[in-house]
Amino acid sequence: MTLIETLAAVKPGSALAEAMEKRAEILRLTEAAHDAVLLPRDPGGLSHGLRAALAARMARHNGNEVLAVHYDGLVERAEEIATASLAQPGTNVDEPRTAEIVHHADRLTVAPREATRGHIEALRGVGVTDADIVRLSELAAFVNYQVRVIAGLKLIGARQ
C-alpha cells in the first residue's frame, strides 16, 4: 500500500482500492516523486530537514494533520534542530535566507496567485539560487498535490 492510500485510509478490497489498483503506475510515480522531492541525493541548498519541515508546515496549512505527521517523522529522522520548529505554521527563524524561504513556501501554499517576480528576486537577494527556487517550487507543488489527492480519495471512500 502506498503512502497516499494509507493516509487516505483506502480499505483493502473496497471498490476504491480496486480502482486504485488500476492506477498503480500513477501511485508508483507519486511515491517516486515523494522521494525525489523530499529525499534527493543532492539536496542543494534545501536540506532534507528543511524540506521535511516545510512539507509538514504546508500540510498543516491545508488542514491535513495526518500528512503533516508523516513529514514530522522525516523531520525527526533528519535531526536538524535548527529547522524542526518550522514544521509549525506561524514559526520562523531570524536567519534571513531561511526566513525568506519559509515566507515563500507559505505564500505558495496559502496564496499562490500572490507570488510575483519580486518574491523570486527577494529569494535571490538573500542568496537562494535559481536551482533552489525551483526545488522549493517543486516541493510546494508536490505537497499541495498530495493534500488534494488524499482529500479526494477520502471523499470517494466515504461514499462507499
XYZ file of C-alpha atoms in Angstrom:
160
model
C 0.000 0.000 0.000
C 1.370 3.422 -0.937
C 1.627 6.457 1.335
C -1.354 8.119 -0.375
C -3.519 5.009 0.020
C -2.502 4.696 3.661
C -3.142 8.343 4.519
C -6.441 8.348 2.612
C -7.468 5.232 4.597
C -8.284 3.242 1.461
C -9.797 -0.011 2.712
C -8.340 -3.173 1.150
C -10.895 -4.928 -1.022
C -13.087 -1.831 -1.353
C -14.246 -0.523 -4.704
C -11.853 2.395 -4.198
C -8.943 0.003 -3.597
C -9.831 -1.844 -6.801
C -9.936 1.439 -8.711
C -6.585 2.409 -7.214
C -5.080 -0.869 -8.416
C -5.915 0.210 -11.957
C -3.932 3.385 -11.310
C -0.926 1.631 -9.791
C 1.504 3.370 -12.138
C 0.317 6.811 -11.002
C 0.731 5.773 -7.384
C 4.196 4.389 -8.088
C 5.205 7.636 -9.770
C 3.798 9.624 -6.846
C 5.936 7.581 -4.442
C 8.999 8.211 -6.613
C 8.208 11.935 -6.723
C 7.943 11.955 -2.924
C 11.436 10.555 -2.585
C 12.868 12.808 -5.301
C 11.435 15.964 -3.772
C 11.932 15.143 -0.086
C 14.997 12.927 -0.047
C 17.104 13.716 -3.118
C 20.697 12.500 -3.249
C 21.785 16.103 -3.776
C 19.502 18.395 -1.760
C 21.266 21.535 -2.992
C 20.661 24.435 -0.643
C 17.476 22.937 0.821
C 18.470 20.311 3.366
C 16.387 17.202 3.927
C 15.313 18.543 7.316
C 14.226 21.894 5.894
C 12.312 20.188 3.101
C 10.519 17.917 5.576
C 9.699 20.795 7.939
C 8.318 22.866 5.077
C 6.289 19.887 3.848
C 4.794 19.360 7.326
C 4.030 23.076 7.534
C 2.340 23.029 4.103
C 0.243 20.016 5.105
C -0.824 21.835 8.279
C -1.705 24.977 6.312
C -4.002 22.707 4.283
C -5.530 21.088 7.369
C -4.047 17.640 6.739
C -2.532 16.682 10.081
C -2.077 13.025 9.080
C 0.200 14.053 6.198
C 1.950 16.558 8.472
C 2.714 13.786 10.969
C 4.264 11.746 8.150
C 6.560 14.663 7.394
C 7.258 15.203 11.101
C 8.792 11.727 11.007
C 11.156 12.866 8.238
C 11.978 15.990 10.273
C 12.953 13.796 13.227
C 14.981 11.484 11.008
C 16.940 14.444 9.594
C 17.985 15.519 13.116
C 18.222 19.196 12.143
C 17.282 21.033 15.305
C 17.535 24.471 13.666
C 14.752 23.734 11.162
C 12.471 21.387 13.131
C 10.310 24.177 14.585
C 9.446 25.363 11.065
C 7.031 22.431 10.744
C 4.511 24.565 12.627
C 2.788 27.417 10.781
C 3.477 30.758 12.387
C 7.075 29.941 13.274
C 10.171 31.264 11.555
C 13.843 31.907 12.174
C 15.939 35.067 12.324
C 18.376 33.949 9.636
C 17.313 35.927 6.519
C 17.794 33.215 3.888
C 15.748 30.581 5.683
C 13.141 33.145 6.750
C 12.576 34.184 3.126
C 12.337 30.527 2.044
C 9.678 29.944 4.715
C 7.720 33.042 3.669
C 7.773 31.892 0.064
C 6.736 28.336 0.954
C 3.803 29.743 2.927
C 2.845 32.001 0.029
C 2.953 29.133 -2.473
C 0.690 27.119 -0.195
C -1.765 29.683 1.119
C -1.909 32.295 -1.647
C -0.044 31.050 -4.740
C -1.628 33.647 -7.015
C 0.064 36.358 -4.991
C 3.562 35.098 -5.818
C 5.372 37.582 -8.035
C 8.696 38.094 -9.725
C 9.503 40.410 -6.820
C 9.259 37.466 -4.433
C 11.699 35.499 -6.584
C 14.047 38.494 -6.531
C 13.724 38.615 -2.733
C 14.809 34.959 -2.582
C 17.769 35.686 -4.837
C 18.596 38.711 -2.686
C 19.198 36.515 0.357
C 21.313 34.034 -1.592
C 18.796 31.432 -2.731
C 19.975 30.060 -6.065
C 17.709 29.605 -9.056
C 18.059 25.838 -8.686
C 16.869 26.059 -5.080
C 13.953 28.288 -6.079
C 12.905 25.552 -8.495
C 13.391 22.915 -5.768
C 11.196 24.933 -3.401
C 8.507 25.301 -6.062
C 8.607 21.557 -6.751
C 8.228 20.832 -3.048
C 5.217 23.141 -2.719
C 3.600 21.735 -5.843
C 4.094 18.152 -4.711
C 2.820 18.553 -1.155
C -0.204 20.511 -2.298
C -0.877 17.786 -4.902
C -0.700 15.145 -2.160
C -3.124 17.071 0.031
C -5.658 17.300 -2.770
C -5.360 13.663 -3.847
C -5.740 12.454 -0.263
C -8.771 14.704 0.294
C -10.383 13.464 -2.919
C -9.800 9.825 -2.079
C -11.221 10.293 1.421
C -14.358 11.806 -0.077
C -14.732 8.931 -2.521
C -14.027 6.390 0.213
C -16.643 7.959 2.485
C -19.322 7.400 -0.174
C -18.753 3.648 -0.270
